[in-house]
PDB file of C-alpha atoms in Angstrom:
ATOM      1  CA  MET A   1     118.354 103.712  98.369  1.00  0.00           C
ATOM      2  CA  LYS A   2     115.905 105.958 100.183  1.00  0.00           C
ATOM      3  CA  ILE A   3     113.001 104.147 101.882  1.00  0.00           C
ATOM      4  CA  ILE A   4     109.959 106.260 102.735  1.00  0.00           C
ATOM      5  CA  PHE A   5     108.297 104.839 105.839  1.00  0.00           C
ATOM      6  CA  GLY A   6     105.092 105.614 107.693  1.00  0.00           C
ATOM      7  CA  SER A   7     102.957 103.925 110.313  1.00  0.00           C
ATOM      8  CA  ASP A   8      99.819 104.905 112.168  1.00  0.00           C
ATOM      9  CA  TYR A   9      99.304 104.262 115.887  1.00  0.00           C
ATOM     10  CA  GLN A  10      98.539 100.572 115.264  1.00  0.00           C
ATOM     11  CA  GLY A  11     102.137  99.912 114.219  1.00  0.00           C
ATOM     12  CA  LYS A  12     103.723 102.076 116.891  1.00  0.00           C
ATOM     13  CA  LYS A  13     105.258  99.107 118.738  1.00  0.00           C
ATOM     14  CA  GLN A  14     107.003  97.904 115.573  1.00  0.00           C
ATOM     15  CA  VAL A  15     108.289 101.206 114.194  1.00  0.00           C
ATOM     16  CA  GLU A  16     111.746 101.339 115.780  1.00  0.00           C
ATOM     17  CA  ARG A  17     112.615  97.708 115.048  1.00  0.00           C
ATOM     18  CA  MET A  18     111.370  98.060 111.489  1.00  0.00           C
ATOM     19  CA  LYS A  19     113.400 101.227 110.898  1.00  0.00           C
ATOM     20  CA  ARG A  20     116.531  99.690 112.422  1.00  0.00           C
ATOM     21  CA  ALA A  21     116.242  96.631 110.159  1.00  0.00           C
ATOM     22  CA  LEU A  22     115.476  98.708 107.063  1.00  0.00           C
ATOM     23  CA  SER A  23     118.462 100.978 107.717  1.00  0.00           C
ATOM     24  CA  HIS A  24     120.710  98.100 106.613  1.00  0.00           C
ATOM     25  CA  VAL A  25     119.194  98.422 103.134  1.00  0.00           C
ATOM     26  CA  GLY A  26     118.986 102.199 102.791  1.00  0.00           C
ATOM     27  CA  LYS A  27     118.250 105.564 104.373  1.00  0.00           C
ATOM     28  CA  VAL A  28     114.882 105.404 106.133  1.00  0.00           C
ATOM     29  CA  VAL A  29     112.761 108.552 106.073  1.00  0.00           C
ATOM     30  CA  ASP A  30     109.983 108.284 108.673  1.00  0.00           C
ATOM     31  CA  VAL A  31     107.241 110.723 107.665  1.00  0.00           C
ATOM     32  CA  VAL A  32     105.615 110.657 111.113  1.00  0.00           C
ATOM     33  CA  GLU A  33     108.913 111.395 112.862  1.00  0.00           C
ATOM     34  CA  LYS A  34     109.388 114.367 110.525  1.00  0.00           C
ATOM     35  CA  ASN A  35     105.788 115.541 110.980  1.00  0.00           C
ATOM     36  CA  PRO A  36     104.062 114.308 114.172  1.00  0.00           C
ATOM     37  CA  ALA A  37     100.818 116.002 113.047  1.00  0.00           C
ATOM     38  CA  LEU A  38     100.346 113.037 110.686  1.00  0.00           C
ATOM     39  CA  ASP A  39      98.242 110.921 113.005  1.00  0.00           C
ATOM     40  CA  ASN A  40      96.083 108.711 110.787  1.00  0.00           C
ATOM     41  CA  TYR A  41      96.722 106.210 108.031  1.00  0.00           C
ATOM     42  CA  ILE A  42      95.049 108.395 105.411  1.00  0.00           C
ATOM     43  CA  ASP A  43      97.381 111.377 105.854  1.00  0.00           C
ATOM     44  CA  ILE A  44     100.400 109.115 106.392  1.00  0.00           C
ATOM     45  CA  SER A  45      99.656 107.226 103.161  1.00  0.00           C
ATOM     46  CA  LYS A  46      99.291 110.505 101.295  1.00  0.00           C
ATOM     47  CA  GLU A  47     102.681 111.774 102.481  1.00  0.00           C
ATOM     48  CA  VAL A  48     104.503 108.496 101.824  1.00  0.00           C
ATOM     49  CA  SER A  49     102.988 108.387  98.325  1.00  0.00           C
ATOM     50  CA  ARG A  50     104.016 111.979  97.627  1.00  0.00           C
ATOM     51  CA  LEU A  51     107.608 111.322  98.676  1.00  0.00           C
ATOM     52  CA  VAL A  52     107.859 107.991  96.845  1.00  0.00           C
ATOM     53  CA  LYS A  53     106.859 109.786  93.634  1.00  0.00           C
ATOM     54  CA  LYS A  54     109.098 112.782  94.313  1.00  0.00           C
ATOM     55  CA  HIS A  55     112.220 110.701  95.019  1.00  0.00           C
ATOM     56  CA  LYS A  56     111.375 107.850  92.603  1.00  0.00           C
ATOM     57  CA  THR A  57     111.949 105.340  95.364  1.00  0.00           C
ATOM     58  CA  GLU A  58     110.019 102.797  97.400  1.00  0.00           C
ATOM     59  CA  GLY A  59     107.793 103.117 100.436  1.00  0.00           C
ATOM     60  CA  ILE A  60     106.621 101.025 103.339  1.00  0.00           C
ATOM     61  CA  LEU A  61     103.366 101.723 105.148  1.00  0.00           C
ATOM     62  CA  MET A  62     101.831 100.095 108.200  1.00  0.00           C
ATOM     63  CA  CYS A  63      98.370 100.206 109.710  1.00  0.00           C
ATOM     64  CA  GLY A  64      96.209  97.643 111.479  1.00  0.00           C
ATOM     65  CA  THR A  65      95.503  95.442 108.469  1.00  0.00           C
ATOM     66  CA  GLY A  66      97.687  96.999 105.782  1.00  0.00           C
ATOM     67  CA  SER A  67      94.559  97.324 103.658  1.00  0.00           C
ATOM     68  CA  GLY A  68      93.673 100.892 104.620  1.00  0.00           C
ATOM     69  CA  THR A  69      97.103 102.212 103.699  1.00  0.00           C
ATOM     70  CA  ALA A  70      97.044 100.254 100.418  1.00  0.00           C
ATOM     71  CA  ILE A  71      93.649 101.691  99.478  1.00  0.00           C
ATOM     72  CA  CYS A  72      94.768 105.253 100.237  1.00  0.00           C
ATOM     73  CA  ALA A  73      98.180 104.976  98.583  1.00  0.00           C
ATOM     74  CA  ASN A  74      96.641 103.569  95.405  1.00  0.00           C
ATOM     75  CA  LYS A  75      94.592 106.749  95.004  1.00  0.00           C
ATOM     76  CA  HIS A  76      97.817 108.455  93.867  1.00  0.00           C
ATOM     77  CA  LYS A  77      98.918 108.301  90.252  1.00  0.00           C
ATOM     78  CA  GLY A  78     102.127 106.310  89.843  1.00  0.00           C
ATOM     79  CA  ILE A  79     101.770 104.510  93.158  1.00  0.00           C
ATOM     80  CA  TYR A  80     101.377 100.747  93.064  1.00  0.00           C
ATOM     81  CA  ALA A  81     100.763  99.729  96.662  1.00  0.00           C
ATOM     82  CA  VAL A  82     100.234  96.167  97.830  1.00  0.00           C
ATOM     83  CA  ALA A  83      99.220  94.724 101.179  1.00  0.00           C
ATOM     84  CA  CYS A  84     101.428  91.678 101.738  1.00  0.00           C
ATOM     85  CA  TYR A  85     101.241  89.097 104.486  1.00  0.00           C
ATOM     86  CA  GLU A  86     103.678  86.506 103.128  1.00  0.00           C
ATOM     87  CA  LEU A  87     107.165  86.585 101.619  1.00  0.00           C
ATOM     88  CA  THR A  88     105.939  85.244  98.287  1.00  0.00           C
ATOM     89  CA  HIS A  89     103.339  88.016  98.054  1.00  0.00           C
ATOM     90  CA  ALA A  90     106.034  90.688  98.459  1.00  0.00           C
ATOM     91  CA  LYS A  91     108.372  89.021  95.976  1.00  0.00           C
ATOM     92  CA  ASN A  92     105.719  88.504  93.307  1.00  0.00           C
ATOM     93  CA  ALA A  93     104.277  91.994  93.764  1.00  0.00           C
ATOM     94  CA  LYS A  94     107.659  93.360  92.677  1.00  0.00           C
ATOM     95  CA  ILE A  95     108.584  90.769  90.033  1.00  0.00           C
ATOM     96  CA  ILE A  96     105.205  90.742  88.298  1.00  0.00           C
ATOM     97  CA  ASN A  97     103.466  94.021  89.183  1.00  0.00           C
ATOM     98  CA  ASN A  98     106.399  96.405  89.757  1.00  0.00           C
ATOM     99  CA  ALA A  99     104.881  97.516  93.094  1.00  0.00           C
ATOM    100  CA  ASN A 100     106.582 100.506  94.719  1.00  0.00           C
ATOM    101  CA  VAL A 101     104.810 100.688  98.104  1.00  0.00           C
ATOM    102  CA  LEU A 102     104.522  97.802 100.547  1.00  0.00           C
ATOM    103  CA  CYS A 103     101.681  97.904 103.079  1.00  0.00           C
ATOM    104  CA  LEU A 104     102.055  95.802 106.210  1.00  0.00           C
ATOM    105  CA  SER A 105      99.712  94.747 108.988  1.00  0.00           C
ATOM    106  CA  ALA A 106     100.559  95.761 112.537  1.00  0.00           C
ATOM    107  CA  PHE A 107      98.851  92.529 113.607  1.00  0.00           C
ATOM    108  CA  THR A 108     101.624  90.512 111.933  1.00  0.00           C
ATOM    109  CA  PRO A 109     104.615  89.826 114.233  1.00  0.00           C
ATOM    110  CA  VAL A 110     107.453  92.313 113.702  1.00  0.00           C
ATOM    111  CA  GLU A 111     109.965  89.596 112.789  1.00  0.00           C
ATOM    112  CA  LYS A 112     107.747  88.471 109.920  1.00  0.00           C
ATOM    113  CA  ASN A 113     107.085  92.060 108.799  1.00  0.00           C
ATOM    114  CA  ILE A 114     110.841  92.670 108.674  1.00  0.00           C
ATOM    115  CA  LYS A 115     111.340  89.583 106.490  1.00  0.00           C
ATOM    116  CA  ILE A 116     108.495  90.628 104.191  1.00  0.00           C
ATOM    117  CA  ALA A 117     109.896  94.173 103.897  1.00  0.00           C
ATOM    118  CA  MET A 118     113.408  92.906 103.180  1.00  0.00           C
ATOM    119  CA  ARG A 119     112.132  90.549 100.486  1.00  0.00           C
ATOM    120  CA  PHE A 120     110.158  93.408  98.919  1.00  0.00           C
ATOM    121  CA  LEU A 121     113.147  95.757  98.913  1.00  0.00           C
ATOM    122  CA  GLU A 122     115.657  93.209  97.607  1.00  0.00           C
ATOM    123  CA  THR A 123     113.416  92.034  94.746  1.00  0.00           C
ATOM    124  CA  LYS A 124     113.479  93.818  91.400  1.00  0.00           C
ATOM    125  CA  TYR A 125     110.875  94.010  88.665  1.00  0.00           C
ATOM    126  CA  GLN A 126     111.801  91.523  85.951  1.00  0.00           C
ATOM    127  CA  GLY A 127     109.956  93.103  83.055  1.00  0.00           C
ATOM    128  CA  ARG A 128     107.747  90.103  82.484  1.00  0.00           C
ATOM    129  CA  LYS A 129     104.507  90.719  80.634  1.00  0.00           C
ATOM    130  CA  PRO A 130     105.011  94.474  80.113  1.00  0.00           C
ATOM    131  CA  HIS A 131     101.702  94.627  78.229  1.00  0.00           C
ATOM    132  CA  ARG A 132      99.929  94.176  81.580  1.00  0.00           C
ATOM    133  CA  LEU A 133     101.707  97.129  83.173  1.00  0.00           C
ATOM    134  CA  LYS A 134     100.993  99.167  80.069  1.00  0.00           C
ATOM    135  CA  ALA A 135      97.297  98.289  80.426  1.00  0.00           C
ATOM    136  CA  VAL A 136      97.360  99.268  84.119  1.00  0.00           C
ATOM    137  CA  ARG A 137      98.949 102.620  83.254  1.00  0.00           C
ATOM    138  CA  LYS A 138      96.311 103.199  80.574  1.00  0.00           C
ATOM    139  CA  LEU A 139      93.575 102.448  83.112  1.00  0.00           C
ATOM    140  CA  GLU A 140      95.271 104.761  85.610  1.00  0.00           C
ATOM    141  CA  LYS A 141      95.553 107.558  83.050  1.00  0.00           C
ATOM    142  CA  ALA A 142      91.834 107.324  82.298  1.00  0.00           C
ATOM    143  CA  ASN A 143      90.666 107.155  85.909  1.00  0.00           C
ATOM    144  CA  VAL A 144      93.180 108.773  88.269  1.00  0.00           C
ATOM    145  CA  ARG A 145      93.934 112.460  88.336  1.00  0.00           C
ATOM    146  CA  GLN A 146      97.483 113.685  88.847  1.00  0.00           C
ATOM    147  CA  SER A 147      98.079 114.195  92.568  1.00  0.00           C
TER     148      SER A 147
END
């Protein structure tokens, strides 16, 4: 599994530990390491979203609250980003909503962020209530341009 990862300056202290932990699950592609010119959560979210769509994989973003990256990532068609602060949030976001991008807060301790990320990556969508995802895709089709 390829994991597309990106963090702004707020998460800088957690980046290496996060990447090391995630490498046990798959190949981590750090968009900021590949392109240091990406220096804000808006551009980082855009690049992670682009690569998640291109490789049909999952992404992990980090900024101060996790909310900014979630807002930006969700502006991209086919991206279902969620800011999660608890293990159950990450698990249910995948099981119920088929989320493909996890957004973390740099203000959360790194050990907890690692656990949340691992739970997100190990959990699979269970296909429950597909009519809801169909309705979300219909809403997306009507309101979000192809990026």
